[in-house]
Tab-separated table of C-alpha atoms in Angstrom:
chain	number	residue	atom	x	y	z
A	19	MET	CA	23.382	75.386	4.623
A	20	THR	CA	20.995	75.669	7.534
A	21	GLU	CA	20.683	72.912	10.125
A	22	LYS	CA	17.343	71.937	8.584
A	23	GLN	CA	18.820	71.665	5.106
A	24	GLN	CA	21.649	69.485	6.398
A	25	ALA	CA	19.192	66.968	7.847
A	26	SER	CA	18.044	64.096	5.660
A	27	TRP	CA	14.778	64.410	3.757
A	28	GLU	CA	13.381	61.663	5.993
A	29	GLN	CA	14.291	63.649	9.128
A	30	ARG	CA	12.841	66.823	7.658
A	31	ASP	CA	9.617	64.958	6.907
A	32	LEU	CA	9.275	63.600	10.427
A	33	ALA	CA	10.025	66.987	11.968
A	34	HIS	CA	6.711	68.387	10.724
A	35	ILE	CA	4.483	65.917	8.867
A	36	TRP	CA	1.743	63.849	10.521
A	37	HIS	CA	1.074	61.102	7.969
A	38	PRO	CA	-2.483	59.800	7.412
A	39	CYS	CA	-3.722	56.441	8.644
A	40	SER	CA	-0.480	55.877	10.534
A	41	GLN	CA	0.821	55.294	14.015
A	42	MET	CA	3.739	57.705	13.842
A	43	LYS	CA	5.751	55.718	16.398
A	44	ASP	CA	6.073	53.010	13.700
A	45	TYR	CA	8.132	55.519	11.722
A	46	GLU	CA	10.970	55.072	14.250
A	47	THR	CA	11.729	51.716	12.606
A	48	LEU	CA	10.198	52.375	9.185
A	49	PRO	CA	10.891	55.986	8.177
A	50	PRO	CA	9.006	57.486	5.227
A	51	MET	CA	10.172	56.584	1.737
A	52	VAL	CA	10.672	59.923	0.013
A	53	ILE	CA	9.707	59.464	-3.633
A	54	ASP	CA	11.596	61.474	-6.224
A	55	HIS	CA	9.777	60.436	-9.404
A	56	ALA	CA	7.528	57.718	-10.819
A	57	LYS	CA	6.730	56.031	-14.102
A	58	GLY	CA	4.039	53.478	-14.916
A	59	PRO	CA	3.580	51.256	-11.850
A	60	TRP	CA	7.036	52.131	-10.499
A	61	LEU	CA	8.034	54.605	-7.773
A	62	TYR	CA	11.668	55.750	-7.413
A	63	ASP	CA	12.912	57.188	-4.119
A	64	ILE	CA	15.598	59.812	-3.574
A	65	HIS	CA	18.184	57.072	-3.043
A	66	GLY	CA	17.481	55.446	-6.396
A	67	LYS	CA	15.546	52.463	-5.035
A	68	LYS	CA	12.460	51.500	-7.015
A	69	TYR	CA	9.145	50.137	-5.734
A	70	LEU	CA	6.396	48.378	-7.666
A	71	ASP	CA	3.177	50.168	-6.711
A	72	ILE	CA	0.837	47.159	-6.784
A	73	VAL	CA	-1.784	49.056	-4.723
A	74	SER	CA	-2.057	52.013	-7.126
A	75	SER	CA	-1.230	54.525	-4.394
A	76	TRP	CA	-4.426	53.957	-2.399
A	77	TRP	CA	-6.287	52.513	-5.413
A	78	ALA	CA	-6.308	55.824	-7.293
A	79	ASN	CA	-3.577	55.486	-9.921
A	80	LEU	CA	-5.584	54.021	-12.785
A	81	LEU	CA	-3.268	54.212	-15.804
A	82	GLY	CA	0.225	54.437	-14.366
A	83	HIS	CA	2.209	57.263	-12.842
A	84	CYS	CA	3.199	60.163	-15.105
A	85	ASN	CA	1.114	58.871	-17.984
A	86	PRO	CA	2.282	60.975	-20.954
A	87	GLU	CA	-1.211	61.564	-22.366
A	88	ILE	CA	-2.647	62.699	-19.037
A	89	ASN	CA	0.457	64.837	-18.455
A	90	GLU	CA	-0.025	66.531	-21.821
A	91	ALA	CA	-3.712	67.222	-21.192
A	92	ILE	CA	-2.897	68.874	-17.868
A	93	LYS	CA	-0.080	70.963	-19.368
A	94	GLU	CA	-2.346	72.153	-22.157
A	95	GLN	CA	-5.110	73.105	-19.721
A	96	LEU	CA	-2.675	75.066	-17.543
A	97	ASP	CA	-2.107	77.562	-20.329
A	98	SER	CA	-5.786	78.487	-20.606
A	99	LEU	CA	-7.529	78.189	-17.212
A	100	GLU	CA	-6.382	76.847	-13.853
A	101	HIS	CA	-9.499	77.508	-11.736
A	102	VAL	CA	-12.700	79.499	-11.667
A	103	ILE	CA	-15.591	79.793	-9.215
A	104	PHE	CA	-18.108	77.103	-10.198
A	105	ALA	CA	-21.225	78.983	-9.042
A	106	ASN	CA	-22.767	80.655	-12.135
A	107	PHE	CA	-19.490	80.211	-14.031
A	108	SER	CA	-18.520	77.110	-16.005
A	109	HIS	CA	-15.907	75.986	-18.539
A	110	ARG	CA	-15.510	73.605	-21.451
A	111	PRO	CA	-13.652	70.763	-19.645
A	112	ALA	CA	-16.402	70.435	-17.007
A	113	ILE	CA	-19.153	70.477	-19.623
A	114	GLU	CA	-17.404	67.870	-21.761
A	115	LEU	CA	-16.715	65.688	-18.715
A	116	ALA	CA	-20.357	65.810	-17.601
A	117	GLU	CA	-21.412	64.783	-21.125
A	118	ARG	CA	-18.947	61.892	-21.086
A	119	LEU	CA	-20.120	60.767	-17.643
A	120	ALA	CA	-23.740	60.854	-18.838
A	121	ASP	CA	-22.725	58.441	-21.620
A	122	ILE	CA	-21.002	55.883	-19.359
A	123	THR	CA	-22.970	55.941	-16.092
A	124	PRO	CA	-26.071	53.771	-15.441
A	125	ASP	CA	-29.417	54.747	-16.955
A	126	ARG	CA	-30.980	56.672	-14.072
A	127	ILE	CA	-27.946	58.936	-13.729
A	128	ASN	CA	-28.067	62.205	-15.658
A	129	LYS	CA	-26.908	65.089	-13.429
A	130	PHE	CA	-23.467	65.640	-11.898
A	131	HIS	CA	-22.512	67.618	-8.791
A	132	PHE	CA	-18.750	68.249	-8.620
A	133	ASN	CA	-16.857	67.954	-5.327
A	134	ASP	CA	-13.193	67.591	-4.416
A	135	ASN	CA	-12.701	64.192	-2.745
A	136	GLY	CA	-14.468	60.913	-2.106
A	137	SER	CA	-15.662	61.703	1.414
A	138	SER	CA	-17.199	64.991	0.299
A	139	SER	CA	-19.067	63.270	-2.533
A	140	VAL	CA	-20.559	60.850	0.013
A	141	GLU	CA	-21.514	63.761	2.285
A	142	ALA	CA	-23.250	65.418	-0.668
A	143	ALA	CA	-25.093	62.193	-1.526
A	144	LEU	CA	-26.398	61.792	2.027
A	145	LYS	CA	-27.511	65.411	2.247
A	146	MET	CA	-29.211	65.249	-1.156
A	147	CYS	CA	-31.274	62.218	-0.167
A	148	PHE	CA	-32.175	63.703	3.211
A	149	GLN	CA	-33.246	66.982	1.615
A	150	PHE	CA	-35.054	65.223	-1.251
A	151	TYR	CA	-37.563	63.640	1.127
A	152	HIS	CA	-37.885	66.833	3.160
A	153	GLN	CA	-38.888	68.633	-0.044
A	154	THR	CA	-41.184	65.907	-1.398
A	155	GLY	CA	-43.516	65.508	1.568
A	156	LYS	CA	-41.775	62.787	3.590
A	157	PRO	CA	-39.681	64.660	6.164
A	158	GLU	CA	-39.767	61.662	8.513
A	159	LYS	CA	-37.266	59.848	6.254
A	160	GLN	CA	-34.109	61.107	7.972
A	161	ARG	CA	-31.930	58.053	8.644
A	162	PHE	CA	-29.612	55.967	6.508
A	163	MET	CA	-28.922	52.269	6.108
A	164	CYS	CA	-25.502	50.850	5.397
A	165	LEU	CA	-23.676	47.529	5.475
A	166	THR	CA	-21.489	46.440	8.353
A	167	GLU	CA	-17.797	46.365	7.395
A	168	GLY	CA	-18.471	49.168	4.919
A	169	TYR	CA	-16.233	52.167	4.371
A	170	HIS	CA	-17.299	55.441	2.773
A	171	GLY	CA	-14.782	58.027	3.942
A	172	GLU	CA	-13.433	59.891	6.944
A	173	THR	CA	-15.738	62.864	7.438
A	174	ILE	CA	-18.307	62.501	10.211
A	175	GLY	CA	-21.244	61.841	7.903
A	176	ALA	CA	-19.259	59.337	5.840
A	177	LEU	CA	-17.996	57.586	8.979
A	178	SER	CA	-21.580	57.368	10.204
A	179	VAL	CA	-22.510	55.119	7.288
A	180	GLY	CA	-19.398	52.973	7.678
A	181	SER	CA	-18.483	50.103	9.915
A	182	MET	CA	-18.005	50.723	13.608
A	183	ASP	CA	-14.333	49.737	13.360
A	184	LEU	CA	-11.025	51.404	14.158
A	185	PHE	CA	-11.849	54.241	11.753
A	186	ALA	CA	-15.054	55.147	13.558
A	187	LYS	CA	-15.309	53.866	17.142
A	188	MET	CA	-13.490	56.816	18.686
A	189	TYR	CA	-15.914	59.269	17.083
A	190	GLN	CA	-19.162	57.407	17.694
A	191	PRO	CA	-20.564	60.094	20.067
A	192	MET	CA	-20.268	62.603	17.184
A	193	MET	CA	-21.963	60.466	14.555
A	194	MET	CA	-25.496	60.017	13.225
A	195	ASP	CA	-27.642	57.153	14.459
A	196	ASN	CA	-27.916	54.958	11.383
A	197	ILE	CA	-29.088	51.408	10.670
A	198	HIS	CA	-26.262	48.944	10.091
A	199	VAL	CA	-27.304	45.869	8.093
A	200	GLN	CA	-25.274	42.665	8.381
A	201	ALA	CA	-23.110	42.529	5.259
A	202	PRO	CA	-22.485	39.447	3.103
A	203	ASP	CA	-19.429	37.466	4.157
A	204	CYS	CA	-18.925	34.956	1.390
A	205	TYR	CA	-15.661	33.501	2.695
A	206	ARG	CA	-17.174	32.707	6.083
A	207	CYS	CA	-20.762	32.269	4.932
A	208	PRO	CA	-22.981	31.311	7.894
A	209	TYR	CA	-25.357	29.569	5.470
A	210	GLY	CA	-22.686	27.210	4.161
A	211	LYS	CA	-22.874	28.656	0.640
A	212	ASN	CA	-20.305	30.263	-1.644
A	213	ARG	CA	-20.522	33.384	-3.759
A	214	GLU	CA	-20.690	31.461	-7.035
A	215	HIS	CA	-23.623	29.271	-5.980
A	216	CYS	CA	-26.082	30.948	-3.655
A	217	ALA	CA	-29.395	32.771	-3.600
A	218	CYS	CA	-28.007	35.455	-1.286
A	219	GLU	CA	-29.657	33.930	1.761
A	220	CYS	CA	-27.896	36.610	3.799
A	221	PHE	CA	-30.210	39.175	2.199
A	222	GLU	CA	-32.731	38.348	4.926
A	223	HIS	CA	-30.905	40.872	7.139
A	224	ALA	CA	-31.650	43.671	4.664
A	225	GLU	CA	-35.272	42.563	4.345
A	226	LYS	CA	-35.750	42.682	8.114
A	227	ALA	CA	-34.091	46.095	8.372
A	228	PHE	CA	-36.276	47.555	5.609
A	229	ALA	CA	-39.460	46.111	7.106
A	230	GLU	CA	-38.620	47.770	10.414
A	231	HIS	CA	-36.946	51.013	9.379
A	232	ALA	CA	-37.772	51.918	5.761
A	233	HIS	CA	-40.453	54.400	6.845
A	234	GLU	CA	-37.738	56.532	8.476
A	235	THR	CA	-34.940	55.825	5.983
A	236	ALA	CA	-33.875	58.211	3.231
A	237	ALA	CA	-31.224	56.055	1.550
A	238	MET	CA	-29.230	52.854	1.624
A	239	ILE	CA	-25.534	53.252	0.770
A	240	VAL	CA	-23.362	50.357	-0.417
A	241	GLU	CA	-20.013	49.647	-2.017
A	242	PRO	CA	-21.252	47.608	-5.000
A	243	LEU	CA	-19.836	44.056	-5.223
A	244	LEU	CA	-16.670	44.873	-3.264
A	245	GLN	CA	-16.188	46.066	0.298
A	246	GLY	CA	-12.682	47.419	-0.113
A	247	SER	CA	-11.412	48.390	3.324
A	248	ALA	CA	-13.106	45.322	4.818
A	249	GLY	CA	-10.413	43.260	3.096
A	250	MET	CA	-11.583	43.265	-0.525
A	251	ARG	CA	-14.690	41.294	0.460
A	252	ILE	CA	-16.556	40.350	-2.725
A	253	TYR	CA	-20.266	39.513	-2.854
A	254	PRO	CA	-22.572	38.390	-5.709
A	255	PRO	CA	-24.323	40.763	-8.158
A	256	LEU	CA	-27.626	39.155	-7.112
A	257	TYR	CA	-27.366	40.945	-3.757
A	258	LEU	CA	-27.393	44.299	-5.569
A	259	LYS	CA	-30.346	43.237	-7.739
A	260	LYS	CA	-32.337	42.361	-4.636
A	261	LEU	CA	-31.311	45.593	-2.937
A	262	ARG	CA	-32.461	47.703	-5.902
A	263	ALA	CA	-35.863	45.967	-5.827
A	264	LEU	CA	-36.154	46.426	-2.071
A	265	CYS	CA	-35.347	50.145	-2.306
A	266	ASP	CA	-38.001	50.558	-4.998
A	267	LYS	CA	-40.577	48.659	-2.945
A	268	TYR	CA	-40.066	50.814	0.156
A	269	ASP	CA	-39.266	54.165	-1.530
A	270	VAL	CA	-35.685	54.325	-0.267
A	271	LYS	CA	-32.958	55.851	-2.430
A	272	LEU	CA	-30.011	53.625	-3.349
A	273	ILE	CA	-26.546	55.206	-3.182
A	274	ALA	CA	-23.800	53.245	-4.921
A	275	ASP	CA	-20.380	54.269	-3.650
A	276	GLU	CA	-18.247	53.564	-6.727
A	277	ILE	CA	-15.273	55.586	-5.486
A	278	ALA	CA	-13.083	52.483	-5.245
A	279	THR	CA	-14.955	50.243	-7.708
A	280	GLY	CA	-15.481	52.652	-10.588
A	281	PHE	CA	-13.602	53.081	-13.847
A	282	GLY	CA	-12.863	49.452	-14.582
A	283	ARG	CA	-11.544	48.277	-11.239
A	284	THR	CA	-14.034	45.380	-11.039
A	285	GLY	CA	-13.875	44.522	-14.744
A	286	THR	CA	-16.680	46.786	-15.976
A	287	MET	CA	-16.688	50.566	-16.108
A	288	PHE	CA	-18.831	50.562	-12.950
A	289	ALA	CA	-19.550	47.624	-10.649
A	290	CYS	CA	-23.319	48.252	-10.834
A	291	GLU	CA	-23.268	47.131	-14.466
A	292	GLN	CA	-22.562	43.551	-13.410
A	293	ALA	CA	-25.852	43.486	-11.512
A	294	GLY	CA	-27.758	45.217	-14.293
A	295	ILE	CA	-29.016	47.911	-11.922
A	296	SER	CA	-28.924	51.676	-11.762
A	297	PRO	CA	-28.669	53.511	-8.433
A	298	ASP	CA	-30.403	56.781	-7.638
A	299	VAL	CA	-27.098	58.318	-6.601
A	300	MET	CA	-23.548	57.271	-7.425
A	301	THR	CA	-20.331	58.645	-5.939
A	302	ILE	CA	-17.121	58.563	-7.974
A	303	SER	CA	-13.537	59.684	-7.363
A	304	LYS	CA	-10.072	57.981	-7.251
A	305	GLY	CA	-9.742	56.653	-10.830
A	306	LEU	CA	-11.820	59.570	-12.151
A	307	THR	CA	-8.677	61.644	-12.752
A	308	GLY	CA	-6.345	58.660	-12.971
A	309	GLY	CA	-5.160	59.448	-9.443
A	310	TYR	CA	-3.670	62.753	-10.572
A	311	LEU	CA	-5.834	65.341	-8.842
A	312	PRO	CA	-8.412	65.350	-6.043
A	313	MET	CA	-11.828	65.411	-7.643
A	314	SER	CA	-15.116	63.658	-7.054
A	315	VAL	CA	-18.595	63.762	-8.516
A	316	THR	CA	-21.943	62.976	-6.932
A	317	CYS	CA	-24.016	61.606	-9.803
A	318	VAL	CA	-27.815	61.716	-9.463
A	319	SER	CA	-31.053	60.901	-11.235
A	320	ASP	CA	-33.312	63.530	-12.780
A	321	GLU	CA	-35.883	62.695	-10.100
A	322	ILE	CA	-33.564	63.875	-7.340
A	323	TYR	CA	-32.327	66.879	-9.320
A	324	ASP	CA	-35.888	67.994	-10.118
A	325	ALA	CA	-36.819	68.083	-6.432
A	326	PHE	CA	-34.323	70.933	-5.988
A	327	TYR	CA	-35.393	72.889	-9.087
A	328	ALA	CA	-37.338	75.931	-7.923
A	329	ASP	CA	-37.149	79.683	-7.413
A	330	TYR	CA	-34.316	80.499	-5.027
A	331	GLY	CA	-36.706	82.010	-2.490
A	332	GLU	CA	-38.458	78.680	-2.015
A	333	GLY	CA	-35.441	77.376	-0.064
A	334	LYS	CA	-34.945	74.280	-2.189
A	335	ALA	CA	-31.409	75.000	-3.373
A	336	PHE	CA	-28.694	72.543	-2.366
A	337	PRO	CA	-26.391	74.550	-0.048
A	338	HIS	CA	-23.285	72.413	-0.491
A	339	SER	CA	-20.135	73.660	-2.171
A	340	HIS	CA	-16.371	73.182	-2.344
A	341	THR	CA	-13.850	75.802	-3.379
A	342	TYR	CA	-12.223	73.558	-5.971
A	343	ALA	CA	-15.413	71.974	-7.302
A	344	GLY	CA	-15.227	71.448	-11.062
A	345	ASN	CA	-11.538	72.385	-11.206
A	346	PRO	CA	-10.569	72.681	-14.912
A	347	ILE	CA	-7.230	70.900	-14.499
A	348	GLY	CA	-8.906	67.961	-12.774
A	349	CYS	CA	-11.555	67.852	-15.503
A	350	ALA	CA	-8.839	67.840	-18.175
A	351	ALA	CA	-7.156	64.882	-16.469
A	352	ALA	CA	-10.474	63.023	-16.219
A	353	LEU	CA	-11.202	63.587	-19.919
A	354	ALA	CA	-7.753	62.258	-20.804
A	355	VAL	CA	-8.435	59.145	-18.717
A	356	GLN	CA	-11.640	58.454	-20.637
A	357	LYS	CA	-9.901	59.020	-23.974
A	358	ILE	CA	-7.135	56.546	-23.101
A	359	MET	CA	-9.557	53.919	-21.823
A	360	LYS	CA	-11.603	54.078	-25.010
A	361	GLU	CA	-8.834	54.330	-27.594
A	362	GLN	CA	-6.496	51.811	-25.983
A	363	HIS	CA	-9.240	49.303	-25.106
A	364	ILE	CA	-8.083	49.277	-21.481
A	365	LEU	CA	-11.029	47.270	-20.111
A	366	GLU	CA	-10.517	44.465	-22.629
A	367	THR	CA	-6.776	44.181	-21.959
A	368	ALA	CA	-7.298	44.343	-18.201
A	369	ALA	CA	-9.898	41.554	-18.402
A	370	GLU	CA	-7.433	39.235	-20.151
A	371	ASN	CA	-4.688	40.056	-17.680
A	372	ALA	CA	-7.101	39.502	-14.792
A	373	LYS	CA	-7.749	35.904	-15.885
A	374	TRP	CA	-4.023	35.313	-16.236
A	375	LEU	CA	-3.295	36.849	-12.833
A	376	THR	CA	-5.922	34.665	-11.156
A	377	ALA	CA	-4.280	31.515	-12.514
A	378	GLU	CA	-0.766	32.672	-11.586
A	379	LEU	CA	-1.699	33.608	-8.016
A	380	ASP	CA	-3.448	30.275	-7.611
A	381	LYS	CA	-0.295	28.455	-8.728
A	382	ALA	CA	1.879	30.513	-6.392
A	383	PHE	CA	-0.245	30.528	-3.236
A	384	ALA	CA	-3.125	28.033	-3.286
A	385	HIS	CA	-1.177	25.381	-1.377
A	386	HIS	CA	0.393	27.670	1.207
A	387	PRO	CA	-0.636	26.470	4.701
A	388	ASN	CA	-1.737	29.960	5.752
A	389	VAL	CA	-3.622	31.040	2.640
A	390	GLY	CA	-7.340	30.797	3.323
A	391	GLU	CA	-8.757	32.315	0.159
A	392	ILE	CA	-7.563	34.008	-3.000
A	393	ARG	CA	-10.504	36.107	-4.160
A	394	HIS	CA	-10.723	38.321	-7.195
A	395	ILE	CA	-12.896	40.692	-9.170
A	396	GLY	CA	-11.457	42.379	-12.236
A	397	LEU	CA	-7.748	42.987	-11.681
A	398	ILE	CA	-8.298	43.249	-7.917
A	399	HIS	CA	-7.019	40.141	-6.131
A	400	ALA	CA	-6.817	39.530	-2.384
A	401	ILE	CA	-5.014	36.855	-0.384
A	402	GLU	CA	-6.530	36.249	3.054
A	403	LEU	CA	-4.006	34.804	5.492
A	404	VAL	CA	-5.394	32.595	8.259
A	405	LYS	CA	-4.144	30.336	11.022
A	406	ASP	CA	-5.874	27.308	9.533
A	407	PRO	CA	-7.557	27.206	6.096
A	408	GLU	CA	-9.855	24.373	7.215
A	409	THR	CA	-11.337	26.285	10.141
A	410	LYS	CA	-10.722	29.730	8.581
A	411	THR	CA	-9.411	30.862	11.958
A	412	PRO	CA	-7.859	34.339	11.667
A	413	LEU	CA	-4.234	34.957	12.560
A	414	ASP	CA	-3.467	36.602	15.885
A	415	ALA	CA	-4.112	40.292	15.177
A	416	LYS	CA	-1.622	41.363	17.864
A	417	LYS	CA	1.225	39.839	15.866
A	418	ARG	CA	0.526	42.191	12.931
A	419	THR	CA	1.553	39.559	10.411
A	420	GLY	CA	0.324	41.572	7.445
A	421	TYR	CA	2.402	44.557	8.536
A	422	ALA	CA	5.489	42.377	8.947
A	423	ILE	CA	5.020	41.063	5.395
A	424	TYR	CA	4.520	44.628	4.169
A	425	LYS	CA	7.907	45.622	5.592
A	426	LYS	CA	9.604	42.604	4.003
A	427	ALA	CA	8.015	43.471	0.671
A	428	LEU	CA	9.250	47.051	0.899
A	429	GLU	CA	12.788	45.746	1.377
A	430	ARG	CA	12.371	43.923	-1.928
A	431	GLY	CA	10.809	46.899	-3.689
A	432	LEU	CA	7.093	46.003	-3.595
A	433	VAL	CA	4.342	48.172	-2.100
A	434	LEU	CA	2.090	45.455	-0.644
A	435	ARG	CA	0.170	47.506	1.915
A	436	PRO	CA	-2.127	45.119	3.847
A	437	LEU	CA	-5.679	45.355	5.139
A	438	GLY	CA	-5.046	43.612	8.455
A	439	ASP	CA	-3.852	40.160	7.409
A	440	ILE	CA	-5.242	40.450	3.903
A	441	LEU	CA	-2.768	41.233	1.144
A	442	TYR	CA	-4.066	42.565	-2.113
A	443	PHE	CA	-3.123	43.501	-5.655
A	444	ASN	CA	-4.987	46.522	-7.043
A	445	PRO	CA	-2.636	47.626	-9.830
A	446	PRO	CA	-3.018	50.158	-12.649
A	447	LEU	CA	-5.274	48.736	-15.342
A	448	ASN	CA	-2.504	48.957	-17.943
A	449	ILE	CA	0.110	47.051	-15.928
A	450	THR	CA	1.985	44.419	-17.946
A	451	ARG	CA	2.141	40.688	-17.258
A	452	GLU	CA	5.881	41.005	-16.758
A	453	GLU	CA	5.297	43.549	-14.005
A	454	LEU	CA	2.586	41.362	-12.459
A	455	SER	CA	4.992	38.395	-12.501
A	456	THR	CA	7.539	40.506	-10.628
A	457	ALA	CA	4.896	41.412	-8.050
A	458	ILE	CA	3.911	37.765	-7.556
A	459	GLU	CA	7.537	36.714	-7.089
A	460	LEU	CA	8.299	39.480	-4.590
A	461	ALA	CA	5.043	38.852	-2.710
A	462	HIS	CA	5.759	35.131	-2.481
A	463	GLU	CA	9.258	35.740	-1.113
A	464	SER	CA	7.967	38.271	1.425
A	465	ILE	CA	5.118	36.050	2.660
A	466	THR	CA	7.329	32.982	3.069
A	467	ASP	CA	9.864	35.077	4.998
A	468	ILE	CA	7.227	35.527	7.720
A	469	LEU	CA	5.048	32.417	7.140
A	470	PRO	CA	7.222	29.593	5.744
A	471	GLU	CA	5.560	27.047	3.489
């Protein structure tokens, strides 16, 4: 054996791999867990230890790892077509998927532009809206509005419509000059309201921004109902209703980033449904293929599509492409996901389990002296840890309490990756109550290790 082969898999990993969203020095005390295989919500490493993946591997694993029906669909597709250029050429899985998406997306949505990851679908959405106004006589509409604390991806355009936080501050000189609207913060509402009983008084910030900047704005982009990376911050459907009306009033396109919220994560197929609104553009990814393969779709209205429909020489084509756009294997996985969700009534089962999980988490954590709020939407639940629940004072960020709890949870076999000091459950939609009970027990033990009751 060579010297490399004699080294452990963990050492071989660290010799060459730069892991995403990581400070690699942390790996000196917490080396990578090398996963050998997975099943349902469980991951099994090369040493035989198992981990309950309560975060769905970055929110993407929708129906469990190695789902037999998705596996079979992919295997079947492999024997007929693995990939083909998507310019001029097409294939049955993409056509069938587009038809299925047309059936389940909001009313305005009817055309589908295939991309290969969430960030690229956001980039496409921004460029489409920019070019739409250029081609329809309003070239001055060049900027974008977004909510503070938002997250829409890691490419420069996507970062530009996100929050100016640790993801983006370093790259600010490279980014577009956009309009950042104060986002709802229902846990620390400055108006003294709560998300169940308010008139979205905070919407005044959007109204002021539109009054001042709508004439130069092409689109407003939002994560509907749930700002994920902000700490699973949930806001009322009424906010979206008001935003749709405001966009219509000022002729600004509304982009709903449903990458994290789509495909049942918030309790409905898409979060927009809960507000009864339809965006002009919708971005989807993650759960689209059940977390199997990188694929995204930028979904648009006929109005936007029609603005690009012309003879090629008129310069109205949309010059945006990805090598793996419309990949047949990804489309086959996505079709299998939709088949499972429909035939197995996944949304209905998940809704019942969501109510049960809410009650169980409340019993386990509501009286903990450092639990400020347990918030939930669909099966997504988040526990915000604070210094004092009365004052809602945050914990000392330098102590990295959430990270310490994460490491304790890993020791017990639970993947409880935090968002700062916010711990969250975002499991596969078909997780069982027994598995959820295990997650609650392991989470409780891990939290009380660091923050005793």
